[in-house]
Amino acid sequence: EIIEVDIKYIYVHGQRRNAYLITMLDVFTRKALVWTLNWDMKTNRVIELLNQLLDQCLIPLNIDPKQVRLKIRTDNGSQFVARMFRDHLGEIGIENEYIQPATPQQNGHIEAFHSTLTKLVCNKYELESLAKTRQILERFFHVYNNKRIMKAILYKSPNDFYREWKNGNIETRKINGKTKHFFRERVPENQASPCSETLYRHNKLNKQQNQNLTLSRN
């Protein structure tokens, strides 16, 4: 079970300076779990976000990091190699996995997520203030987790994919070294043959839905 973490610069035009966005993303569901935006990004900010991950995501689901061998995958930034950060991970039972230097592809899921955020937020908005930027990001994260359709998770949004998996409708297997997701085939009640698994092809889905992410202003 891996959570990828990365820090991204967000330029706030009204203040003429960069803010720091840090996001923690679940590799399995592709859900952006927690994030924070501040003018600085010191080690204590990362630790605060770790505690937020525990309080908002792990504890409510009765997930014990030690039981599932939860890993945090990061680069070698100063915040992540700091003794205080590594000690805190040890206390809460989360392992730390570092990518190799100059290989952002090893953290590819969070890199892709931040690339999408750049296209749909940073390149389309003149951000006036830190507070306004946080409001826009709040909408983005909500839409991404609830409406963003992704091929890698069976043309579901992250939250919909998690619900399907939790309800036992999804099977995950390793095929040629790659993780593949399958919908379990539903067998009619009057049919005696055992349940089999197959990959549903969603060719009838509107492909436009997979390409566009609309930020709701409601």
PDB file of C-alpha atoms in Angstrom:
ATOM      1  CA  GLU A   1       0.000   0.000   0.000  1.00  0.00           C
ATOM      2  CA  ILE A   2       1.773   3.120  -1.251  1.00  0.00           C
ATOM      3  CA  ILE A   3       1.044   6.817  -0.885  1.00  0.00           C
ATOM      4  CA  GLU A   4       3.074   9.096  -3.135  1.00  0.00           C
ATOM      5  CA  VAL A   5       3.999  12.551  -1.863  1.00  0.00           C
ATOM      6  CA  ASP A   6       5.357  15.562  -3.697  1.00  0.00           C
ATOM      7  CA  ILE A   7       5.738  19.319  -3.304  1.00  0.00           C
ATOM      8  CA  LYS A   8       4.777  21.732  -6.092  1.00  0.00           C
ATOM      9  CA  TYR A   9       5.243  25.473  -6.542  1.00  0.00           C
ATOM     10  CA  ILE A  10       2.046  27.471  -7.062  1.00  0.00           C
ATOM     11  CA  TYR A  11       2.624  31.025  -8.284  1.00  0.00           C
ATOM     12  CA  VAL A  12       0.258  33.495  -6.607  1.00  0.00           C
ATOM     13  CA  HIS A  13       0.049  36.449  -8.976  1.00  0.00           C
ATOM     14  CA  GLY A  14      -1.478  38.899  -6.488  1.00  0.00           C
ATOM     15  CA  GLN A  15       1.425  38.389  -4.103  1.00  0.00           C
ATOM     16  CA  ARG A  16       4.114  37.917  -6.785  1.00  0.00           C
ATOM     17  CA  ARG A  17       5.576  34.913  -5.045  1.00  0.00           C
ATOM     18  CA  ASN A  18       5.396  31.140  -4.962  1.00  0.00           C
ATOM     19  CA  ALA A  19       3.409  29.144  -2.447  1.00  0.00           C
ATOM     20  CA  TYR A  20       4.125  25.495  -1.714  1.00  0.00           C
ATOM     21  CA  LEU A  21       1.540  22.789  -2.332  1.00  0.00           C
ATOM     22  CA  ILE A  22       2.114  19.324  -0.897  1.00  0.00           C
ATOM     23  CA  THR A  23      -0.204  16.473  -1.832  1.00  0.00           C
ATOM     24  CA  MET A  24      -0.486  12.882  -0.630  1.00  0.00           C
ATOM     25  CA  LEU A  25      -1.982  10.577  -3.265  1.00  0.00           C
ATOM     26  CA  ASP A  26      -3.076   6.954  -2.885  1.00  0.00           C
ATOM     27  CA  VAL A  27      -1.585   4.883  -5.706  1.00  0.00           C
ATOM     28  CA  PHE A  28      -4.312   2.198  -5.577  1.00  0.00           C
ATOM     29  CA  THR A  29      -7.376   4.444  -5.899  1.00  0.00           C
ATOM     30  CA  ARG A  30      -5.586   7.480  -7.422  1.00  0.00           C
ATOM     31  CA  LYS A  31      -7.326   9.590  -4.780  1.00  0.00           C
ATOM     32  CA  ALA A  32      -5.706  12.798  -3.584  1.00  0.00           C
ATOM     33  CA  LEU A  33      -6.059  12.118   0.130  1.00  0.00           C
ATOM     34  CA  VAL A  34      -4.800  15.266   1.860  1.00  0.00           C
ATOM     35  CA  TRP A  35      -3.028  18.452   0.870  1.00  0.00           C
ATOM     36  CA  THR A  36      -1.915  21.799   2.223  1.00  0.00           C
ATOM     37  CA  LEU A  37      -0.832  25.114   0.696  1.00  0.00           C
ATOM     38  CA  ASN A  38       1.467  27.523   2.540  1.00  0.00           C
ATOM     39  CA  TRP A  39       4.128  30.149   1.963  1.00  0.00           C
ATOM     40  CA  ASP A  40       6.734  27.826   3.450  1.00  0.00           C
ATOM     41  CA  MET A  41       7.194  24.070   3.370  1.00  0.00           C
ATOM     42  CA  LYS A  42       9.287  23.089   6.343  1.00  0.00           C
ATOM     43  CA  THR A  43       9.407  19.667   7.930  1.00  0.00           C
ATOM     44  CA  ASN A  44       6.745  20.550  10.493  1.00  0.00           C
ATOM     45  CA  ARG A  45       4.265  21.219   7.649  1.00  0.00           C
ATOM     46  CA  VAL A  46       4.806  17.718   6.307  1.00  0.00           C
ATOM     47  CA  ILE A  47       4.339  16.227   9.771  1.00  0.00           C
ATOM     48  CA  GLU A  48       1.110  18.176  10.220  1.00  0.00           C
ATOM     49  CA  LEU A  49      -0.130  16.738   6.935  1.00  0.00           C
ATOM     50  CA  LEU A  50       0.824  13.231   8.061  1.00  0.00           C
ATOM     51  CA  ASN A  51      -1.307  13.727  11.165  1.00  0.00           C
ATOM     52  CA  GLN A  52      -4.140  14.946   8.942  1.00  0.00           C
ATOM     53  CA  LEU A  53      -3.775  11.764   6.886  1.00  0.00           C
ATOM     54  CA  LEU A  54      -4.169   9.708  10.049  1.00  0.00           C
ATOM     55  CA  ASP A  55      -7.124  11.671  11.418  1.00  0.00           C
ATOM     56  CA  GLN A  56      -9.095  12.049   8.181  1.00  0.00           C
ATOM     57  CA  CYS A  57      -8.243   8.924   6.174  1.00  0.00           C
ATOM     58  CA  LEU A  58      -6.763   6.086   8.211  1.00  0.00           C
ATOM     59  CA  ILE A  59      -8.389   6.215  11.645  1.00  0.00           C
ATOM     60  CA  PRO A  60     -11.983   6.600  10.315  1.00  0.00           C
ATOM     61  CA  LEU A  61     -11.441   3.446   8.212  1.00  0.00           C
ATOM     62  CA  ASN A  62      -9.799   1.560  11.091  1.00  0.00           C
ATOM     63  CA  ILE A  63      -6.600   1.212   9.061  1.00  0.00           C
ATOM     64  CA  ASP A  64      -3.509   0.345  11.077  1.00  0.00           C
ATOM     65  CA  PRO A  65      -0.407   1.381   9.042  1.00  0.00           C
ATOM     66  CA  LYS A  66       1.594  -1.424  10.632  1.00  0.00           C
ATOM     67  CA  GLN A  67      -0.956  -4.069   9.627  1.00  0.00           C
ATOM     68  CA  VAL A  68      -1.059  -3.072   5.948  1.00  0.00           C
ATOM     69  CA  ARG A  69       2.631  -2.089   5.697  1.00  0.00           C
ATOM     70  CA  LEU A  70       1.768   1.379   4.514  1.00  0.00           C
ATOM     71  CA  LYS A  71       4.568   3.196   2.689  1.00  0.00           C
ATOM     72  CA  ILE A  72       5.129   6.869   1.940  1.00  0.00           C
ATOM     73  CA  ARG A  73       7.098   7.332  -1.292  1.00  0.00           C
ATOM     74  CA  THR A  74       8.982  10.616  -1.623  1.00  0.00           C
ATOM     75  CA  ASP A  75      11.943  12.195  -3.312  1.00  0.00           C
ATOM     76  CA  ASN A  76      15.049  13.178  -1.362  1.00  0.00           C
ATOM     77  CA  GLY A  77      13.931  16.696  -0.504  1.00  0.00           C
ATOM     78  CA  SER A  78      15.184  18.188   2.736  1.00  0.00           C
ATOM     79  CA  GLN A  79      11.744  17.900   4.359  1.00  0.00           C
ATOM     80  CA  PHE A  80      11.625  14.151   3.727  1.00  0.00           C
ATOM     81  CA  VAL A  81      15.146  13.233   4.792  1.00  0.00           C
ATOM     82  CA  ALA A  82      14.924  15.268   7.998  1.00  0.00           C
ATOM     83  CA  ARG A  83      15.342  13.245  11.179  1.00  0.00           C
ATOM     84  CA  MET A  84      12.143  14.679  12.650  1.00  0.00           C
ATOM     85  CA  PHE A  85      10.099  13.462   9.665  1.00  0.00           C
ATOM     86  CA  ARG A  86      11.621   9.976   9.683  1.00  0.00           C
ATOM     87  CA  ASP A  87      11.177   9.629  13.433  1.00  0.00           C
ATOM     88  CA  HIS A  88       7.506  10.625  13.177  1.00  0.00           C
ATOM     89  CA  LEU A  89       6.918   8.043  10.451  1.00  0.00           C
ATOM     90  CA  GLY A  90       8.437   5.408  12.712  1.00  0.00           C
ATOM     91  CA  GLU A  91       6.205   6.404  15.601  1.00  0.00           C
ATOM     92  CA  ILE A  92       2.999   5.998  13.607  1.00  0.00           C
ATOM     93  CA  GLY A  93       4.173   2.846  11.830  1.00  0.00           C
ATOM     94  CA  ILE A  94       4.564   4.102   8.255  1.00  0.00           C
ATOM     95  CA  GLU A  95       7.576   3.118   6.163  1.00  0.00           C
ATOM     96  CA  ASN A  96       9.413   5.639   3.977  1.00  0.00           C
ATOM     97  CA  GLU A  97      10.522   4.739   0.464  1.00  0.00           C
ATOM     98  CA  TYR A  98      12.813   7.143  -1.387  1.00  0.00           C
ATOM     99  CA  ILE A  99      12.948   7.354  -5.165  1.00  0.00           C
ATOM    100  CA  GLN A 100      16.306   7.501  -6.911  1.00  0.00           C
ATOM    101  CA  PRO A 101      17.719  11.013  -7.533  1.00  0.00           C
ATOM    102  CA  ALA A 102      16.593  12.631 -10.813  1.00  0.00           C
ATOM    103  CA  THR A 103      13.952   9.940 -11.461  1.00  0.00           C
ATOM    104  CA  PRO A 104      10.559  11.642 -10.953  1.00  0.00           C
ATOM    105  CA  GLN A 105       8.961   8.850 -13.009  1.00  0.00           C
ATOM    106  CA  GLN A 106       9.317   6.635  -9.948  1.00  0.00           C
ATOM    107  CA  ASN A 107       6.752   8.926  -8.338  1.00  0.00           C
ATOM    108  CA  GLY A 108       4.756   9.017 -11.554  1.00  0.00           C
ATOM    109  CA  HIS A 109       1.218   9.061 -10.154  1.00  0.00           C
ATOM    110  CA  ILE A 110       1.658  12.204  -8.062  1.00  0.00           C
ATOM    111  CA  GLU A 111       3.711  13.821 -10.851  1.00  0.00           C
ATOM    112  CA  ALA A 112       0.851  13.203 -13.296  1.00  0.00           C
ATOM    113  CA  PHE A 113      -1.638  14.562 -10.781  1.00  0.00           C
ATOM    114  CA  HIS A 114       0.310  17.786 -10.313  1.00  0.00           C
ATOM    115  CA  SER A 115       0.663  18.086 -14.088  1.00  0.00           C
ATOM    116  CA  THR A 116      -3.127  17.937 -14.412  1.00  0.00           C
ATOM    117  CA  LEU A 117      -3.447  20.543 -11.671  1.00  0.00           C
ATOM    118  CA  THR A 118      -1.023  22.817 -13.544  1.00  0.00           C
ATOM    119  CA  LYS A 119      -3.079  22.625 -16.739  1.00  0.00           C
ATOM    120  CA  LEU A 120      -6.489  23.085 -15.124  1.00  0.00           C
ATOM    121  CA  VAL A 121      -5.698  25.534 -12.340  1.00  0.00           C
ATOM    122  CA  CYS A 122      -2.313  27.258 -12.620  1.00  0.00           C
ATOM    123  CA  ASN A 123      -2.545  27.872 -16.373  1.00  0.00           C
ATOM    124  CA  LYS A 124      -6.166  29.078 -16.268  1.00  0.00           C
ATOM    125  CA  TYR A 125      -6.395  31.273 -13.185  1.00  0.00           C
ATOM    126  CA  GLU A 126      -4.660  34.458 -12.081  1.00  0.00           C
ATOM    127  CA  LEU A 127      -4.421  33.627  -8.423  1.00  0.00           C
ATOM    128  CA  GLU A 128      -4.986  36.694  -6.262  1.00  0.00           C
ATOM    129  CA  SER A 129      -4.118  35.543  -2.758  1.00  0.00           C
ATOM    130  CA  LEU A 130      -3.296  32.477  -0.720  1.00  0.00           C
ATOM    131  CA  ALA A 131      -6.871  32.282   0.598  1.00  0.00           C
ATOM    132  CA  LYS A 132      -8.376  32.526  -2.897  1.00  0.00           C
ATOM    133  CA  THR A 133      -5.934  29.910  -4.205  1.00  0.00           C
ATOM    134  CA  ARG A 134      -6.966  27.540  -1.438  1.00  0.00           C
ATOM    135  CA  GLN A 135     -10.643  27.977  -2.384  1.00  0.00           C
ATOM    136  CA  ILE A 136      -9.917  27.149  -6.023  1.00  0.00           C
ATOM    137  CA  LEU A 137      -7.809  24.139  -5.056  1.00  0.00           C
ATOM    138  CA  GLU A 138     -10.556  22.918  -2.726  1.00  0.00           C
ATOM    139  CA  ARG A 139     -12.960  22.794  -5.683  1.00  0.00           C
ATOM    140  CA  PHE A 140     -10.352  21.131  -7.878  1.00  0.00           C
ATOM    141  CA  PHE A 141      -9.604  18.369  -5.378  1.00  0.00           C
ATOM    142  CA  HIS A 142     -13.302  17.708  -4.820  1.00  0.00           C
ATOM    143  CA  VAL A 143     -14.039  17.396  -8.538  1.00  0.00           C
ATOM    144  CA  TYR A 144     -10.913  15.328  -9.163  1.00  0.00           C
ATOM    145  CA  ASN A 145     -11.768  12.780  -6.489  1.00  0.00           C
ATOM    146  CA  ASN A 146     -15.470  12.559  -7.295  1.00  0.00           C
ATOM    147  CA  LYS A 147     -15.831  13.188 -11.030  1.00  0.00           C
ATOM    148  CA  ARG A 148     -12.488  12.617 -12.726  1.00  0.00           C
ATOM    149  CA  ILE A 149     -12.846   9.469 -14.868  1.00  0.00           C
ATOM    150  CA  MET A 150      -9.637   7.450 -15.302  1.00  0.00           C
ATOM    151  CA  LYS A 151      -8.920   4.460 -17.501  1.00  0.00           C
ATOM    152  CA  ALA A 152      -6.446   3.000 -14.991  1.00  0.00           C
ATOM    153  CA  ILE A 153      -9.225   2.549 -12.430  1.00  0.00           C
ATOM    154  CA  LEU A 154     -11.839   1.065 -14.783  1.00  0.00           C
ATOM    155  CA  TYR A 155     -13.227   4.379 -15.990  1.00  0.00           C
ATOM    156  CA  LYS A 156     -14.297   5.366 -12.505  1.00  0.00           C
ATOM    157  CA  SER A 157     -13.533   8.378 -10.349  1.00  0.00           C
ATOM    158  CA  PRO A 158     -11.243   7.650  -7.385  1.00  0.00           C
ATOM    159  CA  ASN A 159     -14.086   7.674  -4.859  1.00  0.00           C
ATOM    160  CA  ASP A 160     -16.368   5.559  -7.061  1.00  0.00           C
ATOM    161  CA  PHE A 161     -13.562   3.071  -7.651  1.00  0.00           C
ATOM    162  CA  TYR A 162     -12.948   2.766  -3.912  1.00  0.00           C
ATOM    163  CA  ARG A 163     -16.653   2.149  -3.247  1.00  0.00           C
ATOM    164  CA  GLU A 164     -16.770  -0.566  -5.904  1.00  0.00           C
ATOM    165  CA  TRP A 165     -13.663  -2.218  -4.437  1.00  0.00           C
ATOM    166  CA  LYS A 166     -14.979  -1.988  -0.879  1.00  0.00           C
ATOM    167  CA  ASN A 167     -18.235  -3.640  -1.994  1.00  0.00           C
ATOM    168  CA  GLY A 168     -16.282  -6.573  -3.431  1.00  0.00           C
ATOM    169  CA  ASN A 169     -16.997  -5.747  -7.070  1.00  0.00           C
ATOM    170  CA  ILE A 170     -13.357  -5.388  -8.140  1.00  0.00           C
ATOM    171  CA  GLU A 171     -10.569  -7.953  -8.337  1.00  0.00           C
ATOM    172  CA  THR A 172      -6.912  -6.906  -8.583  1.00  0.00           C
ATOM    173  CA  ARG A 173      -4.212  -9.148 -10.053  1.00  0.00           C
ATOM    174  CA  LYS A 174      -0.624  -8.944 -11.271  1.00  0.00           C
ATOM    175  CA  ILE A 175      -0.292  -9.649 -14.999  1.00  0.00           C
ATOM    176  CA  ASN A 176       3.170  -9.494 -16.588  1.00  0.00           C
ATOM    177  CA  GLY A 177       4.399  -7.532 -13.605  1.00  0.00           C
ATOM    178  CA  LYS A 178       1.651  -4.913 -13.854  1.00  0.00           C
ATOM    179  CA  THR A 179      -1.336  -4.453 -11.561  1.00  0.00           C
ATOM    180  CA  LYS A 180      -4.623  -4.943 -13.402  1.00  0.00           C
ATOM    181  CA  HIS A 181      -8.124  -4.278 -12.094  1.00  0.00           C
ATOM    182  CA  PHE A 182     -11.150  -6.346 -13.090  1.00  0.00           C
ATOM    183  CA  PHE A 183     -14.852  -6.085 -12.440  1.00  0.00           C
ATOM    184  CA  ARG A 184     -16.307  -9.285 -11.076  1.00  0.00           C
ATOM    185  CA  GLU A 185     -18.856 -10.669 -13.516  1.00  0.00           C
ATOM    186  CA  ARG A 186     -22.331 -10.877 -12.062  1.00  0.00           C
ATOM    187  CA  VAL A 187     -23.901 -14.296 -12.585  1.00  0.00           C
ATOM    188  CA  PRO A 188     -27.720 -14.667 -12.613  1.00  0.00           C
ATOM    189  CA  GLU A 189     -29.068 -16.282  -9.431  1.00  0.00           C
ATOM    190  CA  ASN A 190     -30.583 -19.210 -11.323  1.00  0.00           C
ATOM    191  CA  GLN A 191     -27.271 -20.018 -12.994  1.00  0.00           C
ATOM    192  CA  ALA A 192     -25.307 -22.773 -11.263  1.00  0.00           C
ATOM    193  CA  SER A 193     -21.861 -22.069 -12.733  1.00  0.00           C
ATOM    194  CA  PRO A 194     -19.325 -20.411 -10.408  1.00  0.00           C
ATOM    195  CA  CYS A 195     -18.535 -16.751 -10.575  1.00  0.00           C
ATOM    196  CA  SER A 196     -15.733 -15.806 -12.952  1.00  0.00           C
ATOM    197  CA  GLU A 197     -13.844 -12.560 -13.396  1.00  0.00           C
ATOM    198  CA  THR A 198     -13.543 -10.531 -16.567  1.00  0.00           C
ATOM    199  CA  LEU A 199     -12.412  -7.101 -17.595  1.00  0.00           C
ATOM    200  CA  TYR A 200     -15.403  -5.043 -18.683  1.00  0.00           C
ATOM    201  CA  ARG A 201     -14.686  -2.853 -21.680  1.00  0.00           C
ATOM    202  CA  HIS A 202     -16.275   0.549 -21.383  1.00  0.00           C
ATOM    203  CA  ASN A 203     -16.342   1.514 -25.070  1.00  0.00           C
ATOM    204  CA  LYS A 204     -19.808   3.023 -24.710  1.00  0.00           C
ATOM    205  CA  LEU A 205     -18.628   5.568 -22.182  1.00  0.00           C
ATOM    206  CA  ASN A 206     -18.305   9.097 -23.449  1.00  0.00           C
ATOM    207  CA  LYS A 207     -14.560   9.541 -24.021  1.00  0.00           C
ATOM    208  CA  GLN A 208     -14.974  13.263 -23.697  1.00  0.00           C
ATOM    209  CA  GLN A 209     -15.680  12.662 -20.025  1.00  0.00           C
ATOM    210  CA  ASN A 210     -12.236  11.161 -19.601  1.00  0.00           C
ATOM    211  CA  GLN A 211     -10.518  14.163 -21.139  1.00  0.00           C
ATOM    212  CA  ASN A 212     -12.236  17.094 -19.467  1.00  0.00           C
ATOM    213  CA  LEU A 213     -12.289  18.045 -15.828  1.00  0.00           C
ATOM    214  CA  THR A 214     -14.761  20.818 -15.113  1.00  0.00           C
ATOM    215  CA  LEU A 215     -14.276  22.889 -11.981  1.00  0.00           C
ATOM    216  CA  SER A 216     -17.624  23.377 -10.331  1.00  0.00           C
ATOM    217  CA  ARG A 217     -18.239  26.868  -9.030  1.00  0.00           C
ATOM    218  CA  ASN A 218     -21.254  25.852  -6.998  1.00  0.00           C
TER     219      ASN A 218
END
